[in-house]
């Protein structure tokens, strides 16, 4: 049985008023953000209630089909998902919302996580959810430097 892990998209911004969002993030003179605890650029950590985590997890845990097939369409409880796998030797899969109804469920979670309010002071304009996906992989040690992953994971 594969261990399922959720990774939320990382957000990057160009502003200076950020210490209240995540005190572990600093900004260099070029305006780039760095998470000192995780030693990663453009990564923010925010508090999320366990209720929201459980709600997001329940959507994914209801998937019946294997997600390790590139392009497979998956439906569960009315939600539709699209699975994508890389060409390199890994069992990692990205599982995204595949219709407007499913994306709206994630957009509701996004709003209830207070992401627009938290990051609103840093952004000129509205903050919107662009996409929502789960990352499924058999072990988290697949993710990291030297694992053959693209730049989003290093």
XYZ file of C-alpha atoms in Angstrom:
154
model
C 0.000 0.000 0.000
C 1.401 3.343 -1.027
C 1.735 6.088 1.521
C -0.212 9.144 0.423
C 1.195 12.551 1.136
C -0.231 15.969 0.396
C 1.974 18.852 -0.581
C 0.449 22.269 -1.017
C 1.664 24.555 -3.794
C 4.376 26.969 -2.790
C 3.775 30.693 -3.071
C 6.398 33.280 -3.970
C 6.026 37.029 -3.671
C 7.989 40.254 -4.032
C 7.228 42.410 -0.996
C 8.630 43.206 2.431
C 5.667 42.813 4.843
C 5.911 39.080 5.504
C 7.147 38.428 9.059
C 3.640 37.976 10.462
C 2.831 35.254 7.909
C 5.835 33.041 8.631
C 8.585 34.283 10.971
C 10.962 31.668 9.543
C 10.974 33.379 6.138
C 13.466 36.107 5.302
C 13.804 38.317 2.254
C 17.147 38.934 0.547
C 18.153 42.294 -1.017
C 16.892 41.112 -4.420
C 13.404 40.628 -2.944
C 13.486 36.828 -2.922
C 12.075 34.891 -0.009
C 13.807 32.045 1.803
C 12.450 29.639 4.436
C 15.362 29.289 6.867
C 13.923 26.319 8.772
C 13.355 24.241 5.633
C 16.328 25.776 3.799
C 14.145 26.348 0.740
C 13.389 29.359 -1.460
C 9.809 30.587 -1.835
C 8.334 28.176 0.717
C 5.901 29.448 3.328
C 4.445 27.577 6.282
C 1.015 28.589 7.523
C -1.261 27.181 10.189
C -4.129 25.089 8.827
C -6.827 23.591 11.026
C -6.969 19.826 11.298
C -10.576 19.962 10.081
C -9.486 21.431 6.740
C -6.669 18.892 6.415
C -9.099 16.046 7.080
C -11.559 17.451 4.556
C -8.888 17.679 1.846
C -7.585 14.236 2.748
C -11.071 12.706 2.520
C -11.382 13.876 -1.089
C -8.177 12.097 -2.014
C -8.685 8.989 0.097
C -11.891 8.238 -1.824
C -9.996 7.676 -5.061
C -10.517 4.056 -6.052
C -8.307 3.674 -9.124
C -4.538 3.649 -9.221
C -3.175 7.130 -9.811
C 0.179 5.939 -11.093
C -0.943 5.994 -14.720
C -0.170 9.095 -16.728
C -3.340 10.815 -17.845
C -5.812 8.562 -16.082
C -9.152 10.130 -15.213
C -10.393 9.267 -11.744
C -13.877 9.884 -10.361
C -14.969 9.471 -6.750
C -18.058 10.828 -5.009
C -18.702 13.094 -7.994
C -15.182 14.557 -7.951
C -13.034 14.180 -11.054
C -9.255 13.984 -11.012
C -6.468 13.820 -13.590
C -3.277 11.907 -12.820
C 0.118 12.698 -14.295
C 3.411 10.844 -13.805
C 6.928 11.896 -14.847
C 9.181 10.234 -17.380
C 11.956 9.595 -14.849
C 12.123 6.414 -12.773
C 9.750 7.250 -9.914
C 6.297 6.268 -8.704
C 5.406 9.900 -7.985
C 2.078 11.130 -9.374
C 0.404 14.526 -9.443
C -3.357 14.230 -9.037
C -5.255 17.397 -9.916
C -8.848 18.563 -10.059
C -10.168 17.758 -13.536
C -13.418 19.705 -13.696
C -14.821 22.985 -12.445
C -16.944 21.388 -9.714
C -13.920 19.627 -8.186
C -11.752 22.738 -8.475
C -14.453 24.745 -6.672
C -14.199 22.344 -3.720
C -10.467 23.087 -3.514
C -11.080 26.799 -3.981
C -13.411 26.707 -0.967
C -10.667 25.019 1.098
C -8.163 27.631 -0.151
C -10.413 30.470 1.030
C -11.137 28.797 4.376
C -7.363 28.381 4.870
C -7.277 32.206 4.765
C -4.599 32.241 2.060
C -6.033 35.336 0.313
C -6.156 37.257 3.609
C -2.712 36.127 4.765
C -0.907 36.985 1.539
C -3.144 39.840 0.362
C -0.907 42.549 1.867
C 2.029 41.244 -0.200
C 0.287 41.177 -3.570
C -1.078 43.906 -5.811
C -4.394 42.493 -7.002
C -6.540 39.540 -6.058
C -5.094 36.225 -4.920
C -6.719 33.315 -6.699
C -6.257 29.571 -6.663
C -4.650 28.638 -9.984
C -4.688 24.873 -9.559
C -4.997 22.276 -6.836
C -3.310 18.905 -6.718
C -2.114 16.125 -4.491
C 1.301 14.548 -4.804
C 1.348 10.792 -4.280
C 4.602 8.916 -3.802
C 5.555 5.707 -2.009
C 8.168 7.399 0.203
C 9.034 10.994 0.975
C 12.743 10.258 0.539
C 12.026 10.351 -3.218
C 11.580 14.091 -2.870
C 14.737 16.101 -2.445
C 18.030 17.042 -3.936
C 19.644 14.370 -6.025
C 16.441 12.400 -6.498
C 16.236 13.253 -10.181
C 13.298 15.589 -9.686
C 12.779 18.858 -11.490
C 13.640 22.243 -9.985
C 10.282 22.590 -8.236
C 11.383 19.965 -5.716
C 15.033 20.909 -5.171
